[in-house]
mmCIF file of C-alpha atoms in Angstrom:
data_model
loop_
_atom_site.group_PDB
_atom_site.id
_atom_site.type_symbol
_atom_site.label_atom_id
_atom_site.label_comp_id
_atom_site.label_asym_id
_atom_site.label_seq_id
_atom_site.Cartn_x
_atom_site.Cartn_y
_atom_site.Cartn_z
ATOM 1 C CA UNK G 1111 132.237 66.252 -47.864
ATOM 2 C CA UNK G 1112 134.952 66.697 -50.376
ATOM 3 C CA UNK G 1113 136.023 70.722 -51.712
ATOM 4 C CA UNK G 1114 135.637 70.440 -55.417
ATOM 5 C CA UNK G 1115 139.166 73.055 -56.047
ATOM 6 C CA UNK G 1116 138.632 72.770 -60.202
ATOM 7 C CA UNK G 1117 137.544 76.323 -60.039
ATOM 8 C CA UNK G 1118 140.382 77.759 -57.968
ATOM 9 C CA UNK G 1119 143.639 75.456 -58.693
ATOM 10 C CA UNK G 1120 145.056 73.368 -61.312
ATOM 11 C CA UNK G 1121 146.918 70.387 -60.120
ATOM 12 C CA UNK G 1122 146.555 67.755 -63.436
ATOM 13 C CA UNK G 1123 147.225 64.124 -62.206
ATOM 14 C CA UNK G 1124 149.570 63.544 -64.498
ATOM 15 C CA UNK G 1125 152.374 66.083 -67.375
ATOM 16 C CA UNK G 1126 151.090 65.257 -70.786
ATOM 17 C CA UNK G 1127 154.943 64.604 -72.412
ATOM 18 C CA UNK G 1128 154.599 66.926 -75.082
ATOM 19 C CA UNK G 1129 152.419 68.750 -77.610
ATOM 20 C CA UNK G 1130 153.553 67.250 -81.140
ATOM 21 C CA UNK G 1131 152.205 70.623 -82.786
ATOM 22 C CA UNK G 1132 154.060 72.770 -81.109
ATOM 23 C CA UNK G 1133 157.405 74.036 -83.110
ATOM 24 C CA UNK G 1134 160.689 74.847 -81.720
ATOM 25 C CA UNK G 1135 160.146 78.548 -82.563
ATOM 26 C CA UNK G 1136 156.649 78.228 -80.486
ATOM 27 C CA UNK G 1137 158.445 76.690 -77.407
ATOM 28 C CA UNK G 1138 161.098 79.638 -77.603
ATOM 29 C CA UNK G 1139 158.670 82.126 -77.660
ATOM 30 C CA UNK G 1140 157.187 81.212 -74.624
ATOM 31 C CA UNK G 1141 160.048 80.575 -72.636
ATOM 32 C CA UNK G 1142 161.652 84.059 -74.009
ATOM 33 C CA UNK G 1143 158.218 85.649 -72.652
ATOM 34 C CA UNK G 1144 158.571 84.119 -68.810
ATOM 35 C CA UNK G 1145 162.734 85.130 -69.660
ATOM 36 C CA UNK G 1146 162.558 88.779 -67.299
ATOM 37 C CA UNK G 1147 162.546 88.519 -63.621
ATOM 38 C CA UNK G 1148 159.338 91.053 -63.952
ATOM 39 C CA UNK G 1149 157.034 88.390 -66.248
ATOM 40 C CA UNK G 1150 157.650 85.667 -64.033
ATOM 41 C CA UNK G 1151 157.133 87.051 -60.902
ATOM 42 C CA UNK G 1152 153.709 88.124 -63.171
ATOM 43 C CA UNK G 1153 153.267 84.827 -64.286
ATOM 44 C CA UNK G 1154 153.984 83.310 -60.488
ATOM 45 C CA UNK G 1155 151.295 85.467 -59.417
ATOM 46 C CA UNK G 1156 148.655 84.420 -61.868
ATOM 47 C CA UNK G 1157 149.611 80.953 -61.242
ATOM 48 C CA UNK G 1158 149.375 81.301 -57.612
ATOM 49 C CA UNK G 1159 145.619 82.992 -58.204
ATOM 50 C CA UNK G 1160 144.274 79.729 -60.191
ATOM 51 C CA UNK G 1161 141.763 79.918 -62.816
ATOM 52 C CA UNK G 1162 139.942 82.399 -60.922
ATOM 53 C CA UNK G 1163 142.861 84.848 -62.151
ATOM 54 C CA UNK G 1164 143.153 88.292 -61.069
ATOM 55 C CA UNK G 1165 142.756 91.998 -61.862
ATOM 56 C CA UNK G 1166 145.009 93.991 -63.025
ATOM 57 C CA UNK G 1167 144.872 96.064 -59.773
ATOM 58 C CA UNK G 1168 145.418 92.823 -57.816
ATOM 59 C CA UNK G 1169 148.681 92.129 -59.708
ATOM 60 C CA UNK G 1170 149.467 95.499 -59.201
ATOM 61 C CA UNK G 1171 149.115 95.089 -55.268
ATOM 62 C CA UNK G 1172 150.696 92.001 -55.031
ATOM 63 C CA UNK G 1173 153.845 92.554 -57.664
ATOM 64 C CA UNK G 1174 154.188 96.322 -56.649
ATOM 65 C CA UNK G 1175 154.786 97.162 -60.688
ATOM 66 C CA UNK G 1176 153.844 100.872 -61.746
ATOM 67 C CA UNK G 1177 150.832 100.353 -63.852
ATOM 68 C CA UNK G 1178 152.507 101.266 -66.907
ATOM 69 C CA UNK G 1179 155.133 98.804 -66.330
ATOM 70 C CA UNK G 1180 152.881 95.708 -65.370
ATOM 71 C CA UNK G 1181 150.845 96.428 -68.976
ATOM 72 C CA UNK G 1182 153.874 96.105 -70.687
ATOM 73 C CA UNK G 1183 154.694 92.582 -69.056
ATOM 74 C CA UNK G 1184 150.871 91.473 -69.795
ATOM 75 C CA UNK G 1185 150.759 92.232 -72.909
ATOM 76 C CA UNK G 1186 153.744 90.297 -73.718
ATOM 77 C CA UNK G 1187 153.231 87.275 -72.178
ATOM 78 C CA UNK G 1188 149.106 87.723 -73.603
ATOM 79 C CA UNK G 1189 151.341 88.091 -77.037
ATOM 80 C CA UNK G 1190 153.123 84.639 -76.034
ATOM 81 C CA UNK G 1191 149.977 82.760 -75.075
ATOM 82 C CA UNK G 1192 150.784 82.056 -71.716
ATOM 83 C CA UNK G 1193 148.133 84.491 -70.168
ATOM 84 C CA UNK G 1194 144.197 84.967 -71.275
ATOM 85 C CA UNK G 1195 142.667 88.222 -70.781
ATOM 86 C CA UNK G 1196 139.141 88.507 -70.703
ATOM 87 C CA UNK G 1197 136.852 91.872 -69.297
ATOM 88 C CA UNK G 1198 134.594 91.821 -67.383
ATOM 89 C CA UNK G 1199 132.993 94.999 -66.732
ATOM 90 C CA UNK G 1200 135.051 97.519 -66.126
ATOM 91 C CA UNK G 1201 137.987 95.527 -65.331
ATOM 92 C CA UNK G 1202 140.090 93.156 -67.078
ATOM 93 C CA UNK G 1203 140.822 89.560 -65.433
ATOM 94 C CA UNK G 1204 144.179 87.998 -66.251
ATOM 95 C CA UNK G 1205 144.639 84.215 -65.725
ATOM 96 C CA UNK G 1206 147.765 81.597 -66.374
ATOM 97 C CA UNK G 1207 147.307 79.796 -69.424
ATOM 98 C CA UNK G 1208 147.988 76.510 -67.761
ATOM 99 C CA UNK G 1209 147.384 74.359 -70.984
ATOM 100 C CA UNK G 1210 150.149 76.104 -72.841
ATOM 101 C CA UNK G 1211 152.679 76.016 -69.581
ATOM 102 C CA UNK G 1212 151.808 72.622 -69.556
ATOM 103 C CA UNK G 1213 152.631 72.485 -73.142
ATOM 104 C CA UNK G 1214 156.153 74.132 -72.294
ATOM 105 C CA UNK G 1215 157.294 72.239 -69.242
ATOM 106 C CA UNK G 1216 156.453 69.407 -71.403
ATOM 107 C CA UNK G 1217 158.103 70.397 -74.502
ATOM 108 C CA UNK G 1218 161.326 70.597 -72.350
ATOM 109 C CA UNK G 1219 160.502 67.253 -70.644
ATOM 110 C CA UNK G 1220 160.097 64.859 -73.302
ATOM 111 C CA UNK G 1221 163.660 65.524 -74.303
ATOM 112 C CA UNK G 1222 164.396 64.407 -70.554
ATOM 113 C CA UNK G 1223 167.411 61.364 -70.335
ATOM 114 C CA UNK G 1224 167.224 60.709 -74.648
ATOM 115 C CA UNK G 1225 170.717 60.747 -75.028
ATOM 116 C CA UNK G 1226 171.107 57.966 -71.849
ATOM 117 C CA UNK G 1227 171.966 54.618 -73.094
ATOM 118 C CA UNK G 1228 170.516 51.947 -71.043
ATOM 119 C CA UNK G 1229 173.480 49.830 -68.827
ATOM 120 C CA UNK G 1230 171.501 46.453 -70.660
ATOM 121 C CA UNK G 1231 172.173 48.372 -74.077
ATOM 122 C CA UNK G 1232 175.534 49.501 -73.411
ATOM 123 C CA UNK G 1233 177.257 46.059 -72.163
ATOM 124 C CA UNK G 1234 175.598 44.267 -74.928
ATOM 125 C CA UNK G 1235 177.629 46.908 -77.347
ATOM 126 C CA UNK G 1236 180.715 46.525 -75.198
ATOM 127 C CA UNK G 1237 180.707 42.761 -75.970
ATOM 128 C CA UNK G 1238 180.016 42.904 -79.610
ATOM 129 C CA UNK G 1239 183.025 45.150 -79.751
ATOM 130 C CA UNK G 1240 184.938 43.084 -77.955
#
C-alpha cells in the first residue's frame, strides 16, 4: 500500500520556469526576506515541517530564537509572502509558502544559460564572418 505524503511534504515533479506576473521588485523582496542567517534557518525549518507547518513554540524549540526575536523574523517573511499564518485556537501555525518559493527559485532559473550561444550558432557566425 502506497503512503499518500501530499499532506506532510512537497516534492512537485517538475520547477514551473517562472511566474510571468511576478516583477523584479517582487522577486527582490523575497529573496531580501530569506537574506539574514536568522529567516532562513526559519524558513529551513518550516520547509523541513511540510504543509503541516509548525507552532510558533515548535520553531522556537527547534531554532532556539528568544520569542521576541523569532516574531520579528515571521512577521517579515509573512510580510514577504513566503510564510502563511493561520490560528488555530490558541496557537498560531506557520507554514512555507512553497508556491511562492517555487515562484522564486524559478524566477532565478529561467534566466539560467540565456546569454550561452549554442556551438551550432556560434560556428555558423564564425563562418559568415569569415
Amino acid at each position: 500500500m502506497a503512503v499518500d505524503n501530499r499532506g506532510y511534504n512537497h516534492k512537485p515533479g517538475y520547477m514551473v520556469c517562472s511566474d510571468p506576473k511576478l516583477a523584479i521588485e517582487e522577486a527582490a523582496q523575497g529573496f531580501a526576506a530569506i537574506g539574514s542567517e536568522a529567516r532562513l534557518q526559519v524558513m529551513l525549518t518550516l520547509v523541513r515541517a511540510g504543509r503541516c507547518g509548525l507552532s510558533v513554540g515548535d520553531i522556537q524549540a527547534r531554532t532556539g530564537m528568544a520569542a521576541s526575536t523569532l516574531a520579528h523574523h515571521l512577521r517579515f517573511l509573512a510580510a514577504a509572502g513566503l510564510i502563511e499564518q493561520e490560528k488555530v485556537g490558541r496557537s498560531v501555525i506557520n507554514r512555507a509558502a512553497f508556491p511562492r518559493l517555487e515562484s522564486l527559485a524559478g524566477y532565478i532559473l529561467s534566466q539560467c544559460c540565456a546569454d550561452i550561444v549554442p556551438p551550432l550558432a556560434l560556428a555558423e557566425k564564425e563562418a559568415a564572418d569569415a
